[in-house]
Short mmCIF file of C-alpha atoms in Angstrom, two decimals:
data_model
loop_
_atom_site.label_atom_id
_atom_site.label_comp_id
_atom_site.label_asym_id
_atom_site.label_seq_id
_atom_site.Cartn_x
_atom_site.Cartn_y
_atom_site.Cartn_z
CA UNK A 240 0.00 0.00 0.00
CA UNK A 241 1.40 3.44 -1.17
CA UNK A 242 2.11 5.93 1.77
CA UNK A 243 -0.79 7.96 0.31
CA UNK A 244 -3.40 5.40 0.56
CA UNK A 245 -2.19 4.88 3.94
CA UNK A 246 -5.79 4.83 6.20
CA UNK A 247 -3.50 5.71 9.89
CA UNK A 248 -4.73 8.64 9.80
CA UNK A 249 -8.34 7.94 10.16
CA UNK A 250 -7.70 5.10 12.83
CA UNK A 251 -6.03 6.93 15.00
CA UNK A 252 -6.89 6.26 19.06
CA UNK A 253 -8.16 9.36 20.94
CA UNK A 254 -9.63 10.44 24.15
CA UNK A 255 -13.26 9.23 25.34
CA UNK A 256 -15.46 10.82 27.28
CA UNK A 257 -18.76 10.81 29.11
CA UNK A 258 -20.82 14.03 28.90
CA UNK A 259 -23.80 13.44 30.21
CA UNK A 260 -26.21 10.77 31.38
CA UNK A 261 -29.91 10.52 32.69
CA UNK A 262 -32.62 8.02 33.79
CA UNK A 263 -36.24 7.83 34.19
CA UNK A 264 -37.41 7.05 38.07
CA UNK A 265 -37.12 2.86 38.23
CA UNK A 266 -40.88 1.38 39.08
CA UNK A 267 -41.60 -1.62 40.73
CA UNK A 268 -42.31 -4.67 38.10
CA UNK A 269 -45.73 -5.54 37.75
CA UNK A 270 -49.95 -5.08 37.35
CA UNK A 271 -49.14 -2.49 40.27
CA UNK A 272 -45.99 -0.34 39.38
CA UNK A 273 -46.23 2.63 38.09
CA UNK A 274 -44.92 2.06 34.67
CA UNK A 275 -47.31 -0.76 34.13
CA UNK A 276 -49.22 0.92 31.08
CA UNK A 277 -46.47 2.55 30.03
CA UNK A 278 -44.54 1.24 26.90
CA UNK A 279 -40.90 0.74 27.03
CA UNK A 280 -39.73 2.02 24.35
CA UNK A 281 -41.43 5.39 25.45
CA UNK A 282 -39.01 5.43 28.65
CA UNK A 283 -36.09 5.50 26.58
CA UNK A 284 -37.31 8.28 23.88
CA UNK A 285 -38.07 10.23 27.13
CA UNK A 286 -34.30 9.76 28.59
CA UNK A 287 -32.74 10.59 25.04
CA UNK A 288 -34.86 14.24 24.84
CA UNK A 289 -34.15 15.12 28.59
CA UNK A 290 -30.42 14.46 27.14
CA UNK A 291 -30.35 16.29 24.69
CA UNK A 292 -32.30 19.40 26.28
CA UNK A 293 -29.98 19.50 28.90
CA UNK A 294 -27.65 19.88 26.65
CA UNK A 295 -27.84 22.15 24.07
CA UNK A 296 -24.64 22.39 23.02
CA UNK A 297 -24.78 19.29 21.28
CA UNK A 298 -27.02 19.92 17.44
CA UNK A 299 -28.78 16.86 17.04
CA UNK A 300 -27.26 16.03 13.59
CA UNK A 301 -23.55 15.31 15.18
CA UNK A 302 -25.17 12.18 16.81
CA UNK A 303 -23.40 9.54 15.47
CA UNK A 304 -24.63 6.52 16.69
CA UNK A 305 -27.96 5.78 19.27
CA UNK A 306 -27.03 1.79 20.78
CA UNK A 307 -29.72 1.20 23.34
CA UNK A 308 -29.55 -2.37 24.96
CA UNK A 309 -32.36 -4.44 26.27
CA UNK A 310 -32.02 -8.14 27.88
CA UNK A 311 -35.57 -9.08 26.41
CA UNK A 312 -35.47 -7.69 22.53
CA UNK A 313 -39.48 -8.35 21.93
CA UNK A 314 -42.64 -6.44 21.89
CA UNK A 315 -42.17 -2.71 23.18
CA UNK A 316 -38.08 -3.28 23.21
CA UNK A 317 -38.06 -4.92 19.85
CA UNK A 318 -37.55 -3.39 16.70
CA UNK A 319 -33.78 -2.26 17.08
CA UNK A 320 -34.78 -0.16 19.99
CA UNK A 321 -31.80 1.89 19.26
CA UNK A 322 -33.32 3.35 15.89
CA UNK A 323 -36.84 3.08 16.62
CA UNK A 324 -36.12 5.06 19.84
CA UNK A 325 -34.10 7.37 17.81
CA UNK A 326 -36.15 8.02 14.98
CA UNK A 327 -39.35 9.23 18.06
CA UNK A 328 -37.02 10.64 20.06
CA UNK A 329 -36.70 13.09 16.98
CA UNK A 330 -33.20 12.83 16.12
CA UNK A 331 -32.80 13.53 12.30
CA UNK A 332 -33.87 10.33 10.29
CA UNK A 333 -29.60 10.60 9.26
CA UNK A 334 -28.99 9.12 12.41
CA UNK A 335 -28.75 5.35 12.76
CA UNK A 336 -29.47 2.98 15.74
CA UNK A 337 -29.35 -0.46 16.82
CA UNK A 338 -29.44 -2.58 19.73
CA UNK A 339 -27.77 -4.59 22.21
CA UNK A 340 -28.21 -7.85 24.54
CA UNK A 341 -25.32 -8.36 27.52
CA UNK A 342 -28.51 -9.03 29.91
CA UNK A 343 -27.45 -6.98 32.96
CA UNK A 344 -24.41 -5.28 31.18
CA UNK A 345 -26.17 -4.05 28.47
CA UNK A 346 -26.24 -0.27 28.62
CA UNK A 347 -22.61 -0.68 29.94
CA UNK A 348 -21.56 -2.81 26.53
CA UNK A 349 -23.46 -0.14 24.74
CA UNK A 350 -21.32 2.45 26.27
CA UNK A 351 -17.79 0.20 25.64
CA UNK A 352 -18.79 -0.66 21.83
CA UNK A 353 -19.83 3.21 20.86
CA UNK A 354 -16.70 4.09 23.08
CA UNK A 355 -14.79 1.92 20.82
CA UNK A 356 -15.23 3.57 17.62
CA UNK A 357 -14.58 6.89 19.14
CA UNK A 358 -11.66 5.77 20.29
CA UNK A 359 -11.08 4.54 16.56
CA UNK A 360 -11.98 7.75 15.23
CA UNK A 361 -14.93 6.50 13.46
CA UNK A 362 -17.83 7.92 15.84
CA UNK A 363 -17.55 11.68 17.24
CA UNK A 364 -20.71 11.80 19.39
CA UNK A 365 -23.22 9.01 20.86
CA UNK A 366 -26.08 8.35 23.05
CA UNK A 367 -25.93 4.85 24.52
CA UNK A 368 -28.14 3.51 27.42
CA UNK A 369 -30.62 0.66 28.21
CA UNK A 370 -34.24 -0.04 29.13
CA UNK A 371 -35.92 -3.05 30.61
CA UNK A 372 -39.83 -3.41 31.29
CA UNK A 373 -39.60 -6.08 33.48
CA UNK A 374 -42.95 -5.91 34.25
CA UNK A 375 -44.17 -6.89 30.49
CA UNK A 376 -40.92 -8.89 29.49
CA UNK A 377 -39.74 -10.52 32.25
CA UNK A 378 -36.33 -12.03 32.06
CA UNK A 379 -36.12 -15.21 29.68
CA UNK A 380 -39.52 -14.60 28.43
CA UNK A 381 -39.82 -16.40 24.80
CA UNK A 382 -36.55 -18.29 25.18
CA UNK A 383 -35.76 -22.09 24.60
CA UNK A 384 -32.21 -22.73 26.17
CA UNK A 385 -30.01 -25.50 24.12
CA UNK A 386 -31.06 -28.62 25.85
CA UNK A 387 -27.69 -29.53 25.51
CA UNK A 388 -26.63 -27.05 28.38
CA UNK A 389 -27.53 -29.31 30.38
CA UNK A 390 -28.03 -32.72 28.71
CA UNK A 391 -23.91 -32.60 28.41
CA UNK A 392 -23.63 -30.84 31.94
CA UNK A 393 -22.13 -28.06 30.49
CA UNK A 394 -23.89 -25.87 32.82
CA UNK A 395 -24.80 -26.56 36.33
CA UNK A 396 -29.42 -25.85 36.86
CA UNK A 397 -28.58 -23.64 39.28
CA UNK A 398 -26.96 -21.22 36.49
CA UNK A 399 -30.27 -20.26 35.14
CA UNK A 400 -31.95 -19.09 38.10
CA UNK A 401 -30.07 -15.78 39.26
CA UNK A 402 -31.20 -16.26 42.90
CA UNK A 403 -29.72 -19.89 42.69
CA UNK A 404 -25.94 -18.61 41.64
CA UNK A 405 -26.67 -15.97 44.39
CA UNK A 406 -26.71 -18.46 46.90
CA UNK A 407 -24.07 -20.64 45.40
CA UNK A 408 -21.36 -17.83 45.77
CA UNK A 409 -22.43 -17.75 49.45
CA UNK A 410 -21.10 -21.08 49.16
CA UNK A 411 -18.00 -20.47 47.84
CA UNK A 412 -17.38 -17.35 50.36
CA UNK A 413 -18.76 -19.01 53.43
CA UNK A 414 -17.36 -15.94 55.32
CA UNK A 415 -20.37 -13.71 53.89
CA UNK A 416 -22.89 -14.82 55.88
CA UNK A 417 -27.01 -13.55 55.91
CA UNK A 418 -25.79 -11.41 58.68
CA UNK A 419 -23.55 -9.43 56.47
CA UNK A 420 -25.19 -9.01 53.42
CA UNK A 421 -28.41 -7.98 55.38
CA UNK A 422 -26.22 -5.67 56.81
CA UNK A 423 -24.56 -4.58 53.86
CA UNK A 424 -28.35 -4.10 52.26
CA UNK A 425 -29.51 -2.15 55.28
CA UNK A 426 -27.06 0.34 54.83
CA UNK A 427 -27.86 0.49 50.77
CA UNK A 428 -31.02 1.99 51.59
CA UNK A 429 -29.52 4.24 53.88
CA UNK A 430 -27.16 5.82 51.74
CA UNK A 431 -29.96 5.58 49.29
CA UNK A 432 -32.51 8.35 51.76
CA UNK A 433 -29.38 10.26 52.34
CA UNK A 434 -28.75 11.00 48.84
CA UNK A 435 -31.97 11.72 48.26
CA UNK A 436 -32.94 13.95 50.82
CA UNK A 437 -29.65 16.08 49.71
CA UNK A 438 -31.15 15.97 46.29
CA UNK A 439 -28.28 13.84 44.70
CA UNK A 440 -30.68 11.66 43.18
CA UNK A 441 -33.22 13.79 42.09
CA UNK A 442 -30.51 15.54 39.55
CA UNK A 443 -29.82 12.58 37.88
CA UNK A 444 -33.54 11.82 37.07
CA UNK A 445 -36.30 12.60 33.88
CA UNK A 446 -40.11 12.89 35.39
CA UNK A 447 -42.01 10.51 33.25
CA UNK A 448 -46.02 11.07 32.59
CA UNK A 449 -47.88 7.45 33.10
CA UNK A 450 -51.35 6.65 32.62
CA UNK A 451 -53.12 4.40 34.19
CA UNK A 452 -56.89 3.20 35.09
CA UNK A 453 -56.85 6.35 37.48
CA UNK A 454 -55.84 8.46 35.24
CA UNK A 455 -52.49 10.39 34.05
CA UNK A 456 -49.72 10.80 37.03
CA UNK A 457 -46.15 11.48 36.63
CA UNK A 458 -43.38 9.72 37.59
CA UNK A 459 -40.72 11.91 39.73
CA UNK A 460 -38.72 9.28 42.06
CA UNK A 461 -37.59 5.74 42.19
CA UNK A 462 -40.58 3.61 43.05
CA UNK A 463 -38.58 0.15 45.03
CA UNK A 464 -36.72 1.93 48.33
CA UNK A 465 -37.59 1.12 51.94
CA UNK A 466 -36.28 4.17 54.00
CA UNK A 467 -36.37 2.73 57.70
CA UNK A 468 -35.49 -0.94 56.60
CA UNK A 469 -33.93 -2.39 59.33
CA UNK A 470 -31.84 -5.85 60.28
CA UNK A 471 -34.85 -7.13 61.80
CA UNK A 472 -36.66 -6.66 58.91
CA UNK A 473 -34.24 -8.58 57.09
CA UNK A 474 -33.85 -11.23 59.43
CA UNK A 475 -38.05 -12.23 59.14
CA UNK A 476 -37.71 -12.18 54.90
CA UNK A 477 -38.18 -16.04 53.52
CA UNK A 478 -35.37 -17.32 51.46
CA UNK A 479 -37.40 -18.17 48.15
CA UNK A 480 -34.07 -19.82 46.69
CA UNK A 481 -33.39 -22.45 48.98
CA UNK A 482 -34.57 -23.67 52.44
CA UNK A 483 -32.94 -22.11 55.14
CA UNK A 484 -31.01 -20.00 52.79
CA UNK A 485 -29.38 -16.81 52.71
CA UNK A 486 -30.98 -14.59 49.97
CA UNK A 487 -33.89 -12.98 50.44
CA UNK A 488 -36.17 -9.89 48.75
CA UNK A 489 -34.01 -7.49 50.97
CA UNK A 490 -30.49 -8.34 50.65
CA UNK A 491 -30.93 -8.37 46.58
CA UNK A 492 -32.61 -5.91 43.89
CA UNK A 493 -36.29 -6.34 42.50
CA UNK A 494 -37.92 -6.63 39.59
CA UNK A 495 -37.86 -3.32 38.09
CA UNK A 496 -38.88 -1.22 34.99
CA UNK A 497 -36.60 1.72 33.53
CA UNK A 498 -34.03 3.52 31.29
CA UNK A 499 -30.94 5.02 31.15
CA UNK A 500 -28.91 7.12 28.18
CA UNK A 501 -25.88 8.50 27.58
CA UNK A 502 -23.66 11.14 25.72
CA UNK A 503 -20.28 10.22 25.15
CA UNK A 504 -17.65 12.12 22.80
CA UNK A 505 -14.20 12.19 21.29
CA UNK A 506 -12.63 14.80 23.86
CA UNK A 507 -11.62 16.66 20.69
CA UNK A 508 -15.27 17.05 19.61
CA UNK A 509 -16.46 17.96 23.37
CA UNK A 510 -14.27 20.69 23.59
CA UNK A 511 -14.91 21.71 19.33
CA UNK A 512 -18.78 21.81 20.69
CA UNK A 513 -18.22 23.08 24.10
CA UNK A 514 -19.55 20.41 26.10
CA UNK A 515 -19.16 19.13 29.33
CA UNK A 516 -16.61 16.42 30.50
CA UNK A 517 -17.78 14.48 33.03
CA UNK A 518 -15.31 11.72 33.20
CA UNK A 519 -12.47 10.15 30.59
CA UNK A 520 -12.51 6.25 30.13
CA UNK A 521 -9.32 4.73 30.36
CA UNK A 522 -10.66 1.76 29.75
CA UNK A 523 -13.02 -1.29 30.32
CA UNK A 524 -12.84 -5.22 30.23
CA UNK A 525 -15.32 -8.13 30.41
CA UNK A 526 -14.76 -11.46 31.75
CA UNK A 527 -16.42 -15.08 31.97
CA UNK A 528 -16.70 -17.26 34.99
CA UNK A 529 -18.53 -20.34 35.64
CA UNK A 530 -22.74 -19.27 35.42
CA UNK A 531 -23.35 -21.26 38.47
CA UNK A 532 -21.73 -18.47 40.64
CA UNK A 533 -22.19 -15.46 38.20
CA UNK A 534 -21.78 -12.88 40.89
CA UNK A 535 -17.97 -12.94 41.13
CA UNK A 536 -17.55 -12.05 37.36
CA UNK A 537 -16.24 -8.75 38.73
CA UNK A 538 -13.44 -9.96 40.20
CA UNK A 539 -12.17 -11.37 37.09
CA UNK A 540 -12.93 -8.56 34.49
CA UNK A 541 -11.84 -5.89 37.19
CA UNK A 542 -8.43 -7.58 37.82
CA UNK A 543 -8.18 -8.00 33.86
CA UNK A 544 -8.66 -4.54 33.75
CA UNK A 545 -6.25 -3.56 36.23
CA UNK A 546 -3.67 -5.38 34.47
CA UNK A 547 -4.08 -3.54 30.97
CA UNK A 548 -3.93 -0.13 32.35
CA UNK A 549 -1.33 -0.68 35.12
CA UNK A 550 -3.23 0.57 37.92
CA UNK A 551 -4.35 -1.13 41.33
CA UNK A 552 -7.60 -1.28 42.97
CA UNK A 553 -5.34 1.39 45.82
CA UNK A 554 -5.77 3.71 42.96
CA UNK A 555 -9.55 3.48 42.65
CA UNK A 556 -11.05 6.65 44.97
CA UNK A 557 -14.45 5.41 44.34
CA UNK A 558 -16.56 2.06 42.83
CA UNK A 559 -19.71 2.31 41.56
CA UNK A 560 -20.54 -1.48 42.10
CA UNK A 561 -24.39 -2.71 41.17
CA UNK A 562 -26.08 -4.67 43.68
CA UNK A 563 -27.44 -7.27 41.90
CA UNK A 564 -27.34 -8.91 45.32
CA UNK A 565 -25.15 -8.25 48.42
CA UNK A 566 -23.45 -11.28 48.61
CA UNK A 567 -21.79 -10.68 45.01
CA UNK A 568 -20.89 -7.13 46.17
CA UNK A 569 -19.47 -8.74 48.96
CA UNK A 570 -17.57 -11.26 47.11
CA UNK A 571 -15.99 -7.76 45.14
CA UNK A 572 -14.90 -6.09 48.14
CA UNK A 573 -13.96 -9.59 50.09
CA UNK A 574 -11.33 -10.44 47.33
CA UNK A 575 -9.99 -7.32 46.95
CA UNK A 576 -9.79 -6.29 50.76
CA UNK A 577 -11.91 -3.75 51.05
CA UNK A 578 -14.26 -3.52 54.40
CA UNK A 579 -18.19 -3.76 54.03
CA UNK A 580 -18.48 -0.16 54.79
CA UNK A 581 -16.02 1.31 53.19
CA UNK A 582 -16.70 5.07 52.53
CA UNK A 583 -15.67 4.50 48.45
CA UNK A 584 -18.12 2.14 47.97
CA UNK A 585 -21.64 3.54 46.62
CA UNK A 586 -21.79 6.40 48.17
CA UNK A 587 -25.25 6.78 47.23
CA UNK A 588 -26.75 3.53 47.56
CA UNK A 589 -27.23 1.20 45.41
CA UNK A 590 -29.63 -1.32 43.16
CA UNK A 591 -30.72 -2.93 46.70
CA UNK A 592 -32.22 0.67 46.81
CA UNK A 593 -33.19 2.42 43.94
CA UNK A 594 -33.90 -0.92 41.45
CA UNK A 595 -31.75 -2.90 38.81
CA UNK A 596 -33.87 -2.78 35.05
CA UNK A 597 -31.27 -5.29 34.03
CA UNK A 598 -29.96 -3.92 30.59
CA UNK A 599 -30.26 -0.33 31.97
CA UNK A 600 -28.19 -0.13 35.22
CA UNK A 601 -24.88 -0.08 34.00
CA UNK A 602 -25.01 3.89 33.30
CA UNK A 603 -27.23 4.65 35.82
CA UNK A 604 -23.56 3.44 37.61
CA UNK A 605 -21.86 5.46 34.89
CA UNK A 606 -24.04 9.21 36.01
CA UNK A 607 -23.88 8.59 39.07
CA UNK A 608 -19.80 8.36 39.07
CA UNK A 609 -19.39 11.73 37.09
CA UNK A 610 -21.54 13.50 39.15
CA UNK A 611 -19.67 12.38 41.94
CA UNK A 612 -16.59 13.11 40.20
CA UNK A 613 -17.83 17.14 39.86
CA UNK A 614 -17.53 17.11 44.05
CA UNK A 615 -14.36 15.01 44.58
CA UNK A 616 -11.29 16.92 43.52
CA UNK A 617 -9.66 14.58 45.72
CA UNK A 618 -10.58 11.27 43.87
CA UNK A 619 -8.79 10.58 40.23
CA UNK A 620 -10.00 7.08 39.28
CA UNK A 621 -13.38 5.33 39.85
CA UNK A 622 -14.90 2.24 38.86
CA UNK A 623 -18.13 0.77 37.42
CA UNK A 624 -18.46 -2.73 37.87
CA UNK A 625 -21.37 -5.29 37.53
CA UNK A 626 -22.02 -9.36 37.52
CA UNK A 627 -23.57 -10.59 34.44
CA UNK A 628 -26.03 -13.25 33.94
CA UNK A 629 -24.84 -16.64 32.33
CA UNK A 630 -21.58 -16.26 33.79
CA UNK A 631 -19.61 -12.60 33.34
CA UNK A 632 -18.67 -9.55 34.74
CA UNK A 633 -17.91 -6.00 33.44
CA UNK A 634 -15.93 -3.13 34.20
CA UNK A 635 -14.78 0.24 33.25
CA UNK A 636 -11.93 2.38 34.96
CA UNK A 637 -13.19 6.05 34.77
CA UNK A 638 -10.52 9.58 34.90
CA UNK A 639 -11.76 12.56 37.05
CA UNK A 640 -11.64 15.33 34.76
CA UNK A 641 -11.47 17.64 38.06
CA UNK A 642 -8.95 15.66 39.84
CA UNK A 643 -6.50 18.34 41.91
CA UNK A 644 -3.51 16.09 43.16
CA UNK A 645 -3.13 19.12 45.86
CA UNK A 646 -6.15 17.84 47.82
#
C-alpha cells in the first residue's frame, strides 16, 4: 500500500469521554408499578430528549450513533430499539441505531462498543443507554435454552436461576454470611434516603407522565426503596431460593422497569462543541466465569482490567458497584480487601435501593460516578463494575476530569 493510501490517519486512538447521562425514576415490576401501562420504548425516547435538552450544546445532527440495549429484545423493546427510539425521540432520520443484549451489562456494553469507535476515530458523538420493562418482558420470556446445556452438563441448573448462583457464591465465600449481606443491604437503603434527601438523586432523574386506570400521574422518584429498613426486617424475609437460605427480597434488587442514556464524545469534539466532560474512560474489560456463581464475574474482568492499564484497585477513589445482590458485592470487596463499609463504595446507595432494570443499570452506575466526580477533587480514578447473567462480569476504569492532586 502506497504511503498515500495509507488509512492511519483515520484510525487513529483518541480520548473518550462521558458528557452526560440521565434516567427515568425505576418502578416496581408488575400489574401495580407505576410504569405498568407505560410502553418501554417510550421510557427510553423520554431519557434521550431530557439528554439532549440539557444539553444544548450538542445539534442533534452530530449524533453519530444511538445503541440502546435491552435483555428481552421483543414487543415494546423490539424493533432495534436503538433506531426506533431514535427516529421518536426526533433525532434527524440521518442518524442510525441499533441494539444490544449483555442481559445486565447491556447499557454498559453499549457504552464500551460506541466508546470503541470513538476511540477509533470512526464515531464523534453518541447516546448509549438501556431499558428493561420487566414488568411486560420478564427475564427469559420467549426463550428455549439449548437442551444440551444441560443434557452434556455443560452448565450446572442452578446457572439459570439468578437467585440460585446468588446463593451458590455464598457457598463459595462461606465468610459472607445472611448477617452481612443484610447488613450490607440495610445500609444500601440508607445511603440511598441520604442522597436523596440532599437531592443527589433527584438531579440525575427525567419525570415521566404514566397513565393508568386512574388516570395520568407522573413519575418523579424511584418507586422500590424502603427508607427505615432495618436488620430485623431482614432477618423475618423467607429465602425463596433455597430452604434455610441466605438470599432474600431485601439483601438483593427487585424486579424493576426503567431507562438510562448516555452522551459520550471524542474529547476533541467535546471541547470543538463546548460540552461538558464528566469523566475520561481509560478503559473497560469483560470477563467469563462459571454461570453457576455469576456474581464474582467482577473480580475477574476488574483484575483483567487492572492489568491492561497498570493501575491497582489502591488507585480506585471510588466504585460504583451494582447490587445485583449483596453477597456478590461482597464477594468484590472480600477479594480485593476492602471492608463492608467502606466510605468508596456507593456512596449513594445502590440497586438494593433504587432498582436494577437489568440492561439499563450499567449507566445509571456510569451518572452517578461523574456527578460524583464534579464534588471530589480529591478522587482521580473510579470504577463501574457489575455481575452478568450466564456467567460474566464488566468493568470500566473512569478519569476525574477535576482531579487536583493538591487535595
Amino acid at each position: 500500500m502506497s504511503e498515500q493510501s495509507s488509512p492511519a490517519a483515520a484510525s487513529s486512538a483518541r480520548g473518550v469521554v462521558f458528557v452526560d447521562g440521565i434516567r427515568t425514576p425505576f418502578g416496581k415490576a408488575g400489574p401495580k408499578g407505576m410504569y405498568a401501562d407505560t410502553r418501554a420504548d417510550d421510557l427510553v425516547v423520554k431519557s434521550i430528549r431530557e439528554l439532549l435538552r440539557r444539553n444544548p450544546e450538542l445539534p442533534p445532527e452530530r449524533v453519530d450513533e444511538v445503541g440502546i440495549a435491552a435483555t428481552t429484545q421483543t414487543g415494546d423493546q423490539g424493533l432495534t430499539i436503538g433506531r426506533t427510539s431514535a427516529l421518536l425521540a426526533g433525532l434527524p432520520q440521518s442518524v442510525p441505531g441499533f441494539a444490544v443484549d449483555r442481559m445486565c451489562a447491556g447499557a454498559m456494553t453499549a457504552v464500551t462498543t460506541t466508546a470503541s469507535g470513538i476511540g477509533f476515530g470512526q464515531y464523534d458523538v453518541v447516546i448509549a443507554g438501556g431499558v428493561e420493562h420487566m414488568g411486560r418482558h420478564p427475564m427469559g420470556e420467549g426463550v428455549d435454552p439449548n437442551p444440551r446445556f444441560l443434557a452434556d452438563r455443560l452448565v450446572d441448573p442452578s446457572a439459570l436461576v439468578m437467585g440460585n448462583t446468588a446463593e451458590n457464591l455464598h457457598d463459595r465465600y462461606p465468610s459472607i454470611t445472611k448477617d452481612r449481606t443484610d447488613a450490607y443491604a440495610v445500609a444500601s437503603q440508607e445511603k440511598y434516603d441520604a442522597a436523596k434527601r440532599a437531592g443527589l438523586i433527584g438531579e440525575t432523574l427525567v419525570p415521566v407522565a404514566t397513565k393508568s386506570a386512574a388516570g395520568w400521574g407522573l413519575a418523579t422518584e424511584d418507586e422500590p426503596p424502603r427508607p427505615g429498613t432495618t436488620l430485623e426486617n431482614l432477618a423475618a424475609l423467607k429465602t425463596p431460593f433455597r430452604p434455610a437460605g441466605r438470599v432474600t427480597a431485601g439483601n438483593a434488587a427487585g424486579l424493576n422497569d426503567g431507562a438510562t442514556a448516555a452522551i459520550l464524545a471524542g474529547e476533541d469534539t467535546a471541547a470543538e462543541l463546548g460540552l461538558k466532560v464528566g469523566m475520561r474512560m481509560v478503559g473497560f474489560a469483560f470477563a467469563g466465569v462459571d454461570p453457576a456463581v455469576m456474581g464474582v464475574g467482577p473480580v475477574p474482568a476488574t483484575e483483567k482490567l487492572l492489568a491492561r492499564t497498570g493501575l491497582s484497585i489502591g488507585d480506585i477513589g471510588l466504585f460504583e458497584i451494582n447490587e445485583a445482590f449483596a453477597v456478590q458485592v461482597l464477594a468484590f470487596t472480600e477479594h480485593f480487601g476492602i471492608a463492608d463499609d467502606d466510605a468508596r463504595v456507593n456512596q449513594w446507595g445502590g440497586a438494593i435501593a433504587c432498582g436494577h432494570p437489568l440492561a439499563s443499570s450499567g449507566v445509571r452506575l456510569m451518572t452517578q460516578l461523574s456527578r460524583q466526580f464534579a464534588t471530589r477533587p480529591d478522587v482521580r480514578y473510579g470504577l463501574t463494575t457489575m455481575c452478568i447473567g450466564l456467567g460474566m462480569g464488566g468493568s470500566v476504569i473512569w478519569e476525574n476530569p477535576n482531579f487536583d492532586g493538591s487535595k
